[in-house]
Amino acid sequence: MMMARSPLRALAGFYRAAMEGAKELFIRVLMGILVFLGYVLLSLFIYAVVRRIMVPQKLHVRPVHLFFDPECSGREGGGATTAGSCQFPRAEFLLSDGRKLLSSGHYYTVAVDLELPESPVNEDIGVFMLNITFYTTGGRYLASSARPAMLHYRSPLLKTLSTVLLAFPLLTGLLEQEQRLSVVLFEDYYEPYGDGSVSVTVSLLKHRVQLYSAVLTINANFSGFTYYLYQWPISMTVLVVISIFITLFTCTVVLWFRDVLRSYDQQRRRNLQRRSLRLQQQQQQQQQQQERQPL
């Protein structure tokens, strides 16, 4: 019976040892997977924050509803702001949709897209000026720009030929005799930190200009690292997340290795203190033995 039980006990002990080893290995693998996933999620979160700060919204579009003074429709004077005087057609609106529209520290291209009929009035006007002014908190002046614009010239012969060739879509309303002008007012408008732009005013410095609609477009100008983040989002996401992951892992290893060296140094000092204490005790014992020996 004893001979039969000993192999069973050995087998049971081996089984328990194997299970404990497998359990410990499973726990270590699980902890490694959790740490890896934690680093990946942290890297993604850091990348999302960096991208949010460095890459603002690319395009902002706002309709411009110009106010025309009917008393000044046939006049070309003034532009003063006193009561009873003629004011140029203008529109003023806020640059916000619950939060600040433009991001501080970035450059923008600001343009106004005009839809103008090819009317005799617009052809007679020729060149007209378009002005835009940015204001900060409290209506304080921030930046302003004015640029000229006019209809593209078309000879009478070209107008006649185009009217004849496009008679059917013109008669059915599929096409209209109009021109679309995009007037760039700022190539590199800089949004300052602190009190940035809050409102904007768009003015036509001509009273008799006829137009169908006007739209303000503000396009962000990206450069450097921000340009790559916007143009290649997937590639840059993978590259930046891997870089952040490697940096976090390296910092963790360095800190862990420093703690290991510190604990090793502390253990070495404790061992040295114990050895010195033992040597002192041995020396005291030897001195006591020597004192007890008779002369």
PDB file of C-alpha atoms in Angstrom:
ATOM      1  CA  MET A   1       0.000   0.000   0.000  1.00  0.00           C
ATOM      2  CA  MET A   2       2.789   2.422   0.851  1.00  0.00           C
ATOM      3  CA  MET A   3       4.491   1.672  -2.469  1.00  0.00           C
ATOM      4  CA  ALA A   4       1.221   2.342  -4.304  1.00  0.00           C
ATOM      5  CA  ARG A   5       0.556   5.623  -2.530  1.00  0.00           C
ATOM      6  CA  SER A   6       3.998   7.170  -3.093  1.00  0.00           C
ATOM      7  CA  PRO A   7       3.662   7.434  -6.936  1.00  0.00           C
ATOM      8  CA  LEU A   8       0.161   8.873  -6.516  1.00  0.00           C
ATOM      9  CA  ARG A   9       1.426  11.460  -4.038  1.00  0.00           C
ATOM     10  CA  ALA A  10       4.284  12.362  -6.361  1.00  0.00           C
ATOM     11  CA  LEU A  11       1.880  12.679  -9.276  1.00  0.00           C
ATOM     12  CA  ALA A  12      -0.500  14.810  -7.215  1.00  0.00           C
ATOM     13  CA  GLY A  13       2.357  17.051  -6.101  1.00  0.00           C
ATOM     14  CA  PHE A  14       3.558  17.403  -9.665  1.00  0.00           C
ATOM     15  CA  TYR A  15       0.011  18.256 -10.760  1.00  0.00           C
ATOM     16  CA  ARG A  16      -0.352  20.906  -8.046  1.00  0.00           C
ATOM     17  CA  ALA A  17       3.014  22.437  -8.937  1.00  0.00           C
ATOM     18  CA  ALA A  18       2.097  22.486 -12.644  1.00  0.00           C
ATOM     19  CA  MET A  19      -1.260  24.124 -11.904  1.00  0.00           C
ATOM     20  CA  GLU A  20       0.352  26.757  -9.694  1.00  0.00           C
ATOM     21  CA  GLY A  21       2.935  27.477 -12.390  1.00  0.00           C
ATOM     22  CA  ALA A  22       0.255  27.699 -15.084  1.00  0.00           C
ATOM     23  CA  LYS A  23      -1.830  29.975 -12.865  1.00  0.00           C
ATOM     24  CA  GLU A  24       1.121  32.262 -12.206  1.00  0.00           C
ATOM     25  CA  LEU A  25       1.957  32.328 -15.929  1.00  0.00           C
ATOM     26  CA  PHE A  26      -1.663  33.137 -16.797  1.00  0.00           C
ATOM     27  CA  ILE A  27      -1.737  36.000 -14.299  1.00  0.00           C
ATOM     28  CA  ARG A  28       1.510  37.427 -15.691  1.00  0.00           C
ATOM     29  CA  VAL A  29       0.283  37.175 -19.292  1.00  0.00           C
ATOM     30  CA  LEU A  30      -3.037  38.783 -18.339  1.00  0.00           C
ATOM     31  CA  MET A  31      -1.274  41.619 -16.522  1.00  0.00           C
ATOM     32  CA  GLY A  32       0.996  42.150 -19.530  1.00  0.00           C
ATOM     33  CA  ILE A  33      -1.990  42.337 -21.879  1.00  0.00           C
ATOM     34  CA  LEU A  34      -3.803  44.792 -19.591  1.00  0.00           C
ATOM     35  CA  VAL A  35      -0.706  46.988 -19.283  1.00  0.00           C
ATOM     36  CA  PHE A  36      -0.243  46.913 -23.073  1.00  0.00           C
ATOM     37  CA  LEU A  37      -3.877  47.892 -23.684  1.00  0.00           C
ATOM     38  CA  GLY A  38      -3.614  50.624 -21.058  1.00  0.00           C
ATOM     39  CA  TYR A  39      -0.564  52.101 -22.798  1.00  0.00           C
ATOM     40  CA  VAL A  40      -2.314  51.926 -26.182  1.00  0.00           C
ATOM     41  CA  LEU A  41      -5.428  53.694 -24.853  1.00  0.00           C
ATOM     42  CA  LEU A  42      -3.308  56.322 -23.113  1.00  0.00           C
ATOM     43  CA  SER A  43      -1.339  56.906 -26.336  1.00  0.00           C
ATOM     44  CA  LEU A  44      -4.575  57.307 -28.298  1.00  0.00           C
ATOM     45  CA  PHE A  45      -5.919  59.756 -25.725  1.00  0.00           C
ATOM     46  CA  ILE A  46      -2.737  61.872 -25.816  1.00  0.00           C
ATOM     47  CA  TYR A  47      -2.808  61.863 -29.630  1.00  0.00           C
ATOM     48  CA  ALA A  48      -6.471  62.920 -29.657  1.00  0.00           C
ATOM     49  CA  VAL A  49      -5.713  65.833 -27.315  1.00  0.00           C
ATOM     50  CA  VAL A  50      -2.698  66.925 -29.403  1.00  0.00           C
ATOM     51  CA  ARG A  51      -4.687  66.711 -32.634  1.00  0.00           C
ATOM     52  CA  ARG A  52      -7.565  68.641 -31.100  1.00  0.00           C
ATOM     53  CA  ILE A  53      -5.200  71.461 -30.121  1.00  0.00           C
ATOM     54  CA  MET A  54      -3.026  71.542 -33.247  1.00  0.00           C
ATOM     55  CA  VAL A  55      -5.586  70.830 -36.000  1.00  0.00           C
ATOM     56  CA  PRO A  56      -8.611  73.176 -35.921  1.00  0.00           C
ATOM     57  CA  GLN A  57     -11.612  72.942 -38.211  1.00  0.00           C
ATOM     58  CA  LYS A  58     -10.442  73.419 -41.786  1.00  0.00           C
ATOM     59  CA  LEU A  59     -13.314  75.380 -43.350  1.00  0.00           C
ATOM     60  CA  HIS A  60     -15.886  77.815 -41.995  1.00  0.00           C
ATOM     61  CA  VAL A  61     -18.699  79.059 -44.226  1.00  0.00           C
ATOM     62  CA  ARG A  62     -21.137  81.812 -43.256  1.00  0.00           C
ATOM     63  CA  PRO A  63     -23.811  83.456 -45.411  1.00  0.00           C
ATOM     64  CA  VAL A  64     -23.470  87.234 -45.700  1.00  0.00           C
ATOM     65  CA  HIS A  65     -26.798  89.081 -45.670  1.00  0.00           C
ATOM     66  CA  LEU A  66     -25.963  92.628 -46.751  1.00  0.00           C
ATOM     67  CA  PHE A  67     -28.242  95.463 -45.701  1.00  0.00           C
ATOM     68  CA  PHE A  68     -28.960  97.953 -48.509  1.00  0.00           C
ATOM     69  CA  ASP A  69     -30.336 101.362 -47.687  1.00  0.00           C
ATOM     70  CA  PRO A  70     -33.193 101.937 -50.197  1.00  0.00           C
ATOM     71  CA  GLU A  71     -32.699 105.714 -49.996  1.00  0.00           C
ATOM     72  CA  CYS A  72     -29.143 105.317 -51.266  1.00  0.00           C
ATOM     73  CA  SER A  73     -29.852 102.946 -54.163  1.00  0.00           C
ATOM     74  CA  GLY A  74     -29.330 105.677 -56.720  1.00  0.00           C
ATOM     75  CA  ARG A  75     -26.577 107.582 -54.939  1.00  0.00           C
ATOM     76  CA  GLU A  76     -22.844 107.099 -54.767  1.00  0.00           C
ATOM     77  CA  GLY A  77     -21.853 109.436 -51.988  1.00  0.00           C
ATOM     78  CA  GLY A  78     -21.251 109.144 -48.320  1.00  0.00           C
ATOM     79  CA  GLY A  79     -20.526 106.091 -46.330  1.00  0.00           C
ATOM     80  CA  ALA A  80     -20.582 108.098 -43.128  1.00  0.00           C
ATOM     81  CA  THR A  81     -22.056 106.577 -40.036  1.00  0.00           C
ATOM     82  CA  THR A  82     -24.003 109.565 -38.760  1.00  0.00           C
ATOM     83  CA  ALA A  83     -27.774 109.428 -38.535  1.00  0.00           C
ATOM     84  CA  GLY A  84     -29.594 110.253 -41.761  1.00  0.00           C
ATOM     85  CA  SER A  85     -26.551 109.725 -43.981  1.00  0.00           C
ATOM     86  CA  CYS A  86     -26.056 107.093 -46.683  1.00  0.00           C
ATOM     87  CA  GLN A  87     -24.310 103.958 -45.512  1.00  0.00           C
ATOM     88  CA  PHE A  88     -22.652 101.424 -47.728  1.00  0.00           C
ATOM     89  CA  PRO A  89     -24.231  97.938 -47.928  1.00  0.00           C
ATOM     90  CA  ARG A  90     -22.896  95.979 -44.972  1.00  0.00           C
ATOM     91  CA  ALA A  91     -23.453  92.897 -42.866  1.00  0.00           C
ATOM     92  CA  GLU A  92     -22.288  92.238 -39.318  1.00  0.00           C
ATOM     93  CA  PHE A  93     -22.474  88.891 -37.524  1.00  0.00           C
ATOM     94  CA  LEU A  94     -20.799  86.922 -34.745  1.00  0.00           C
ATOM     95  CA  LEU A  95     -18.007  84.430 -35.347  1.00  0.00           C
ATOM     96  CA  SER A  96     -19.288  81.838 -32.914  1.00  0.00           C
ATOM     97  CA  ASP A  97     -21.669  78.899 -32.729  1.00  0.00           C
ATOM     98  CA  GLY A  98     -21.677  78.474 -28.972  1.00  0.00           C
ATOM     99  CA  ARG A  99     -17.892  78.536 -28.825  1.00  0.00           C
ATOM    100  CA  LYS A 100     -15.047  80.449 -30.412  1.00  0.00           C
ATOM    101  CA  LEU A 101     -15.024  79.798 -34.164  1.00  0.00           C
ATOM    102  CA  LEU A 102     -11.361  80.476 -35.012  1.00  0.00           C
ATOM    103  CA  SER A 103      -8.498  78.792 -33.141  1.00  0.00           C
ATOM    104  CA  SER A 104      -5.815  80.987 -31.618  1.00  0.00           C
ATOM    105  CA  GLY A 105      -2.326  80.825 -33.070  1.00  0.00           C
ATOM    106  CA  HIS A 106      -3.415  79.743 -36.567  1.00  0.00           C
ATOM    107  CA  TYR A 107      -3.413  81.456 -39.961  1.00  0.00           C
ATOM    108  CA  TYR A 108      -6.510  81.664 -42.168  1.00  0.00           C
ATOM    109  CA  THR A 109      -7.400  82.627 -45.720  1.00  0.00           C
ATOM    110  CA  VAL A 110     -10.484  84.850 -45.668  1.00  0.00           C
ATOM    111  CA  ALA A 111     -12.551  85.316 -48.834  1.00  0.00           C
ATOM    112  CA  VAL A 112     -16.017  86.486 -49.845  1.00  0.00           C
ATOM    113  CA  ASP A 113     -17.759  84.645 -52.684  1.00  0.00           C
ATOM    114  CA  LEU A 114     -20.151  86.865 -54.635  1.00  0.00           C
ATOM    115  CA  GLU A 115     -22.876  85.760 -57.033  1.00  0.00           C
ATOM    116  CA  LEU A 116     -23.526  88.708 -59.401  1.00  0.00           C
ATOM    117  CA  PRO A 117     -25.902  89.067 -62.354  1.00  0.00           C
ATOM    118  CA  GLU A 118     -24.439  90.221 -65.668  1.00  0.00           C
ATOM    119  CA  SER A 119     -26.696  93.241 -65.587  1.00  0.00           C
ATOM    120  CA  PRO A 120     -26.020  96.593 -67.297  1.00  0.00           C
ATOM    121  CA  VAL A 121     -25.849  98.240 -63.858  1.00  0.00           C
ATOM    122  CA  ASN A 122     -23.012  95.975 -62.683  1.00  0.00           C
ATOM    123  CA  GLU A 123     -21.198  96.392 -65.988  1.00  0.00           C
ATOM    124  CA  ASP A 124     -21.444 100.169 -65.713  1.00  0.00           C
ATOM    125  CA  ILE A 125     -20.180 100.163 -62.114  1.00  0.00           C
ATOM    126  CA  GLY A 126     -16.937  98.438 -63.081  1.00  0.00           C
ATOM    127  CA  VAL A 127     -14.542  98.139 -60.156  1.00  0.00           C
ATOM    128  CA  PHE A 128     -15.954  98.215 -56.634  1.00  0.00           C
ATOM    129  CA  MET A 129     -14.291  97.707 -53.264  1.00  0.00           C
ATOM    130  CA  LEU A 130     -15.063  94.990 -50.744  1.00  0.00           C
ATOM    131  CA  ASN A 131     -14.066  95.512 -47.116  1.00  0.00           C
ATOM    132  CA  ILE A 132     -13.920  93.202 -44.102  1.00  0.00           C
ATOM    133  CA  THR A 133     -13.166  94.126 -40.483  1.00  0.00           C
ATOM    134  CA  PHE A 134     -12.631  91.832 -37.510  1.00  0.00           C
ATOM    135  CA  TYR A 135     -13.558  92.946 -33.996  1.00  0.00           C
ATOM    136  CA  THR A 136     -12.644  91.509 -30.632  1.00  0.00           C
ATOM    137  CA  THR A 137     -14.496  91.593 -27.312  1.00  0.00           C
ATOM    138  CA  GLY A 138     -16.299  94.862 -26.689  1.00  0.00           C
ATOM    139  CA  GLY A 139     -16.262  95.875 -30.361  1.00  0.00           C
ATOM    140  CA  ARG A 140     -12.561  96.728 -30.387  1.00  0.00           C
ATOM    141  CA  TYR A 141     -10.863  96.838 -33.790  1.00  0.00           C
ATOM    142  CA  LEU A 142      -8.657  93.838 -34.555  1.00  0.00           C
ATOM    143  CA  ALA A 143      -7.853  93.713 -38.296  1.00  0.00           C
ATOM    144  CA  SER A 144      -9.210  95.034 -41.579  1.00  0.00           C
ATOM    145  CA  SER A 145      -8.682  94.568 -45.311  1.00  0.00           C
ATOM    146  CA  ALA A 146     -10.172  95.928 -48.538  1.00  0.00           C
ATOM    147  CA  ARG A 147      -9.787  94.482 -52.040  1.00  0.00           C
ATOM    148  CA  PRO A 148     -11.163  95.483 -55.474  1.00  0.00           C
ATOM    149  CA  ALA A 149     -13.504  93.327 -57.565  1.00  0.00           C
ATOM    150  CA  MET A 150     -15.376  93.548 -60.846  1.00  0.00           C
ATOM    151  CA  LEU A 151     -17.219  91.393 -63.350  1.00  0.00           C
ATOM    152  CA  HIS A 152     -15.092  89.588 -65.921  1.00  0.00           C
ATOM    153  CA  TYR A 153     -15.259  91.368 -69.249  1.00  0.00           C
ATOM    154  CA  ARG A 154     -17.276  89.748 -72.041  1.00  0.00           C
ATOM    155  CA  SER A 155     -17.547  91.331 -75.453  1.00  0.00           C
ATOM    156  CA  PRO A 156     -20.980  91.890 -77.042  1.00  0.00           C
ATOM    157  CA  LEU A 157     -20.215  89.235 -79.661  1.00  0.00           C
ATOM    158  CA  LEU A 158     -19.340  86.672 -76.994  1.00  0.00           C
ATOM    159  CA  LYS A 159     -22.533  87.497 -75.088  1.00  0.00           C
ATOM    160  CA  THR A 160     -24.625  87.037 -78.232  1.00  0.00           C
ATOM    161  CA  LEU A 161     -23.001  83.710 -79.109  1.00  0.00           C
ATOM    162  CA  SER A 162     -23.333  82.336 -75.582  1.00  0.00           C
ATOM    163  CA  THR A 163     -26.965  83.426 -75.412  1.00  0.00           C
ATOM    164  CA  VAL A 164     -27.750  81.691 -78.703  1.00  0.00           C
ATOM    165  CA  LEU A 165     -25.877  78.485 -77.831  1.00  0.00           C
ATOM    166  CA  LEU A 166     -27.301  78.332 -74.311  1.00  0.00           C
ATOM    167  CA  ALA A 167     -30.785  79.487 -75.215  1.00  0.00           C
ATOM    168  CA  PHE A 168     -32.556  76.321 -74.066  1.00  0.00           C
ATOM    169  CA  PRO A 169     -30.998  76.062 -70.534  1.00  0.00           C
ATOM    170  CA  LEU A 170     -31.399  79.833 -70.128  1.00  0.00           C
ATOM    171  CA  LEU A 171     -35.068  79.732 -71.078  1.00  0.00           C
ATOM    172  CA  THR A 172     -35.779  76.716 -68.847  1.00  0.00           C
ATOM    173  CA  GLY A 173     -33.972  78.258 -65.875  1.00  0.00           C
ATOM    174  CA  LEU A 174     -31.194  75.683 -65.745  1.00  0.00           C
ATOM    175  CA  LEU A 175     -28.636  78.439 -66.254  1.00  0.00           C
ATOM    176  CA  GLU A 176     -28.570  82.137 -65.488  1.00  0.00           C
ATOM    177  CA  GLN A 177     -26.520  84.965 -66.864  1.00  0.00           C
ATOM    178  CA  GLU A 178     -24.417  85.453 -63.769  1.00  0.00           C
ATOM    179  CA  GLN A 179     -20.813  85.382 -62.586  1.00  0.00           C
ATOM    180  CA  ARG A 180     -19.309  84.078 -59.381  1.00  0.00           C
ATOM    181  CA  LEU A 181     -16.436  86.056 -57.931  1.00  0.00           C
ATOM    182  CA  SER A 182     -14.199  84.910 -55.093  1.00  0.00           C
ATOM    183  CA  VAL A 183     -12.510  87.937 -53.530  1.00  0.00           C
ATOM    184  CA  VAL A 184      -9.619  86.999 -51.220  1.00  0.00           C
ATOM    185  CA  LEU A 185      -9.397  89.617 -48.472  1.00  0.00           C
ATOM    186  CA  PHE A 186      -6.775  87.965 -46.253  1.00  0.00           C
ATOM    187  CA  GLU A 187      -4.165  85.441 -47.416  1.00  0.00           C
ATOM    188  CA  ASP A 188      -2.731  84.937 -43.923  1.00  0.00           C
ATOM    189  CA  TYR A 189      -5.025  86.291 -41.246  1.00  0.00           C
ATOM    190  CA  TYR A 190      -3.543  85.470 -37.830  1.00  0.00           C
ATOM    191  CA  GLU A 191      -5.905  84.710 -34.962  1.00  0.00           C
ATOM    192  CA  PRO A 192      -4.191  86.063 -31.835  1.00  0.00           C
ATOM    193  CA  TYR A 193      -4.178  84.482 -28.409  1.00  0.00           C
ATOM    194  CA  GLY A 194      -6.325  85.960 -25.685  1.00  0.00           C
ATOM    195  CA  ASP A 195      -9.036  88.236 -27.041  1.00  0.00           C
ATOM    196  CA  GLY A 196      -9.463  86.903 -30.565  1.00  0.00           C
ATOM    197  CA  SER A 197     -12.049  87.743 -33.188  1.00  0.00           C
ATOM    198  CA  VAL A 198     -15.623  87.748 -31.944  1.00  0.00           C
ATOM    199  CA  SER A 199     -17.513  89.520 -34.746  1.00  0.00           C
ATOM    200  CA  VAL A 200     -16.893  90.555 -38.337  1.00  0.00           C
ATOM    201  CA  THR A 201     -18.273  93.240 -40.651  1.00  0.00           C
ATOM    202  CA  VAL A 202     -18.421  92.866 -44.443  1.00  0.00           C
ATOM    203  CA  SER A 203     -19.076  95.999 -46.521  1.00  0.00           C
ATOM    204  CA  LEU A 204     -19.534  96.764 -50.210  1.00  0.00           C
ATOM    205  CA  LEU A 205     -18.044 100.200 -50.847  1.00  0.00           C
ATOM    206  CA  LYS A 206     -20.520 100.886 -53.654  1.00  0.00           C
ATOM    207  CA  HIS A 207     -24.234 101.570 -53.379  1.00  0.00           C
ATOM    208  CA  ARG A 208     -25.545 100.372 -56.745  1.00  0.00           C
ATOM    209  CA  VAL A 209     -23.954  96.909 -56.871  1.00  0.00           C
ATOM    210  CA  GLN A 210     -26.531  94.232 -57.661  1.00  0.00           C
ATOM    211  CA  LEU A 211     -25.939  90.720 -56.332  1.00  0.00           C
ATOM    212  CA  TYR A 212     -27.816  87.508 -55.693  1.00  0.00           C
ATOM    213  CA  SER A 213     -25.883  86.228 -52.665  1.00  0.00           C
ATOM    214  CA  ALA A 214     -22.634  86.514 -50.737  1.00  0.00           C
ATOM    215  CA  VAL A 215     -20.824  83.920 -48.658  1.00  0.00           C
ATOM    216  CA  LEU A 216     -17.895  84.362 -46.265  1.00  0.00           C
ATOM    217  CA  THR A 217     -15.364  81.489 -46.323  1.00  0.00           C
ATOM    218  CA  ILE A 218     -12.574  81.159 -43.768  1.00  0.00           C
ATOM    219  CA  ASN A 219     -10.063  78.452 -44.653  1.00  0.00           C
ATOM    220  CA  ALA A 220      -7.322  77.401 -42.225  1.00  0.00           C
ATOM    221  CA  ASN A 221      -3.747  77.445 -43.567  1.00  0.00           C
ATOM    222  CA  PHE A 222      -1.846  74.438 -42.223  1.00  0.00           C
ATOM    223  CA  SER A 223       1.931  74.162 -42.215  1.00  0.00           C
ATOM    224  CA  GLY A 224       4.609  71.983 -40.674  1.00  0.00           C
ATOM    225  CA  PHE A 225       3.488  69.148 -38.418  1.00  0.00           C
ATOM    226  CA  THR A 226      -0.122  70.367 -38.501  1.00  0.00           C
ATOM    227  CA  TYR A 227      -0.167  70.007 -42.297  1.00  0.00           C
ATOM    228  CA  TYR A 228       0.897  66.347 -42.101  1.00  0.00           C
ATOM    229  CA  LEU A 229      -1.645  65.631 -39.366  1.00  0.00           C
ATOM    230  CA  TYR A 230      -4.429  66.957 -41.584  1.00  0.00           C
ATOM    231  CA  GLN A 231      -3.321  65.610 -44.972  1.00  0.00           C
ATOM    232  CA  TRP A 232      -2.415  62.063 -43.851  1.00  0.00           C
ATOM    233  CA  PRO A 233      -4.608  61.372 -40.782  1.00  0.00           C
ATOM    234  CA  ILE A 234      -4.354  57.543 -40.783  1.00  0.00           C
ATOM    235  CA  SER A 235      -0.593  57.340 -41.371  1.00  0.00           C
ATOM    236  CA  MET A 236       0.142  60.087 -38.861  1.00  0.00           C
ATOM    237  CA  THR A 237      -2.197  58.502 -36.302  1.00  0.00           C
ATOM    238  CA  VAL A 238      -0.317  55.201 -36.496  1.00  0.00           C
ATOM    239  CA  LEU A 239       3.094  56.890 -36.444  1.00  0.00           C
ATOM    240  CA  VAL A 240       2.329  59.297 -33.589  1.00  0.00           C
ATOM    241  CA  VAL A 241       0.560  56.674 -31.452  1.00  0.00           C
ATOM    242  CA  ILE A 242       3.486  54.256 -31.853  1.00  0.00           C
ATOM    243  CA  SER A 243       5.931  57.051 -30.957  1.00  0.00           C
ATOM    244  CA  ILE A 244       3.935  57.991 -27.860  1.00  0.00           C
ATOM    245  CA  PHE A 245       3.646  54.309 -26.880  1.00  0.00           C
ATOM    246  CA  ILE A 246       7.416  53.780 -27.193  1.00  0.00           C
ATOM    247  CA  THR A 247       8.086  56.953 -25.212  1.00  0.00           C
ATOM    248  CA  LEU A 248       5.728  55.919 -22.392  1.00  0.00           C
ATOM    249  CA  PHE A 249       7.124  52.378 -22.316  1.00  0.00           C
ATOM    250  CA  THR A 250      10.715  53.660 -22.262  1.00  0.00           C
ATOM    251  CA  CYS A 251       9.941  56.091 -19.434  1.00  0.00           C
ATOM    252  CA  THR A 252       8.266  53.290 -17.471  1.00  0.00           C
ATOM    253  CA  VAL A 253      11.244  50.959 -17.948  1.00  0.00           C
ATOM    254  CA  VAL A 254      13.686  53.704 -16.936  1.00  0.00           C
ATOM    255  CA  LEU A 255      11.672  54.518 -13.798  1.00  0.00           C
ATOM    256  CA  TRP A 256      11.330  50.825 -12.921  1.00  0.00           C
ATOM    257  CA  PHE A 257      15.052  50.250 -13.447  1.00  0.00           C
ATOM    258  CA  ARG A 258      15.832  53.277 -11.284  1.00  0.00           C
ATOM    259  CA  ASP A 259      13.637  51.908  -8.500  1.00  0.00           C
ATOM    260  CA  VAL A 260      15.335  48.510  -8.826  1.00  0.00           C
ATOM    261  CA  LEU A 261      18.775  50.113  -8.564  1.00  0.00           C
ATOM    262  CA  ARG A 262      17.623  52.191  -5.602  1.00  0.00           C
ATOM    263  CA  SER A 263      16.253  49.138  -3.778  1.00  0.00           C
ATOM    264  CA  TYR A 264      19.430  47.194  -4.607  1.00  0.00           C
ATOM    265  CA  ASP A 265      21.551  50.043  -3.263  1.00  0.00           C
ATOM    266  CA  GLN A 266      19.452  50.226  -0.096  1.00  0.00           C
ATOM    267  CA  GLN A 267      19.737  46.445   0.382  1.00  0.00           C
ATOM    268  CA  ARG A 268      23.509  46.633  -0.145  1.00  0.00           C
ATOM    269  CA  ARG A 269      23.810  49.367   2.467  1.00  0.00           C
ATOM    270  CA  ARG A 270      21.743  47.347   4.932  1.00  0.00           C
ATOM    271  CA  ASN A 271      23.985  44.334   4.355  1.00  0.00           C
ATOM    272  CA  LEU A 272      27.084  46.454   4.923  1.00  0.00           C
ATOM    273  CA  GLN A 273      25.600  47.827   8.134  1.00  0.00           C
ATOM    274  CA  ARG A 274      24.806  44.291   9.327  1.00  0.00           C
ATOM    275  CA  ARG A 275      28.334  43.126   8.544  1.00  0.00           C
ATOM    276  CA  SER A 276      29.870  46.089  10.337  1.00  0.00           C
ATOM    277  CA  LEU A 277      27.580  45.428  13.313  1.00  0.00           C
ATOM    278  CA  ARG A 278      28.608  41.762  13.384  1.00  0.00           C
ATOM    279  CA  LEU A 279      32.264  42.707  13.240  1.00  0.00           C
ATOM    280  CA  GLN A 280      31.784  45.118  16.139  1.00  0.00           C
ATOM    281  CA  GLN A 281      30.001  42.422  18.150  1.00  0.00           C
ATOM    282  CA  GLN A 282      32.751  39.894  17.423  1.00  0.00           C
ATOM    283  CA  GLN A 283      35.419  42.397  18.458  1.00  0.00           C
ATOM    284  CA  GLN A 284      33.549  43.142  21.687  1.00  0.00           C
ATOM    285  CA  GLN A 285      33.234  39.404  22.425  1.00  0.00           C
ATOM    286  CA  GLN A 286      36.953  38.899  21.821  1.00  0.00           C
ATOM    287  CA  GLN A 287      37.781  41.796  24.119  1.00  0.00           C
ATOM    288  CA  GLN A 288      35.521  40.386  26.823  1.00  0.00           C
ATOM    289  CA  GLN A 289      37.154  36.940  26.514  1.00  0.00           C
ATOM    290  CA  GLN A 290      40.589  38.469  26.747  1.00  0.00           C
ATOM    291  CA  GLU A 291      39.594  40.386  29.877  1.00  0.00           C
ATOM    292  CA  ARG A 292      38.227  37.216  31.511  1.00  0.00           C
ATOM    293  CA  GLN A 293      41.452  35.234  30.954  1.00  0.00           C
ATOM    294  CA  PRO A 294      43.709  35.223  34.084  1.00  0.00           C
ATOM    295  CA  LEU A 295      47.061  36.933  33.835  1.00  0.00           C
TER     296      LEU A 295
END
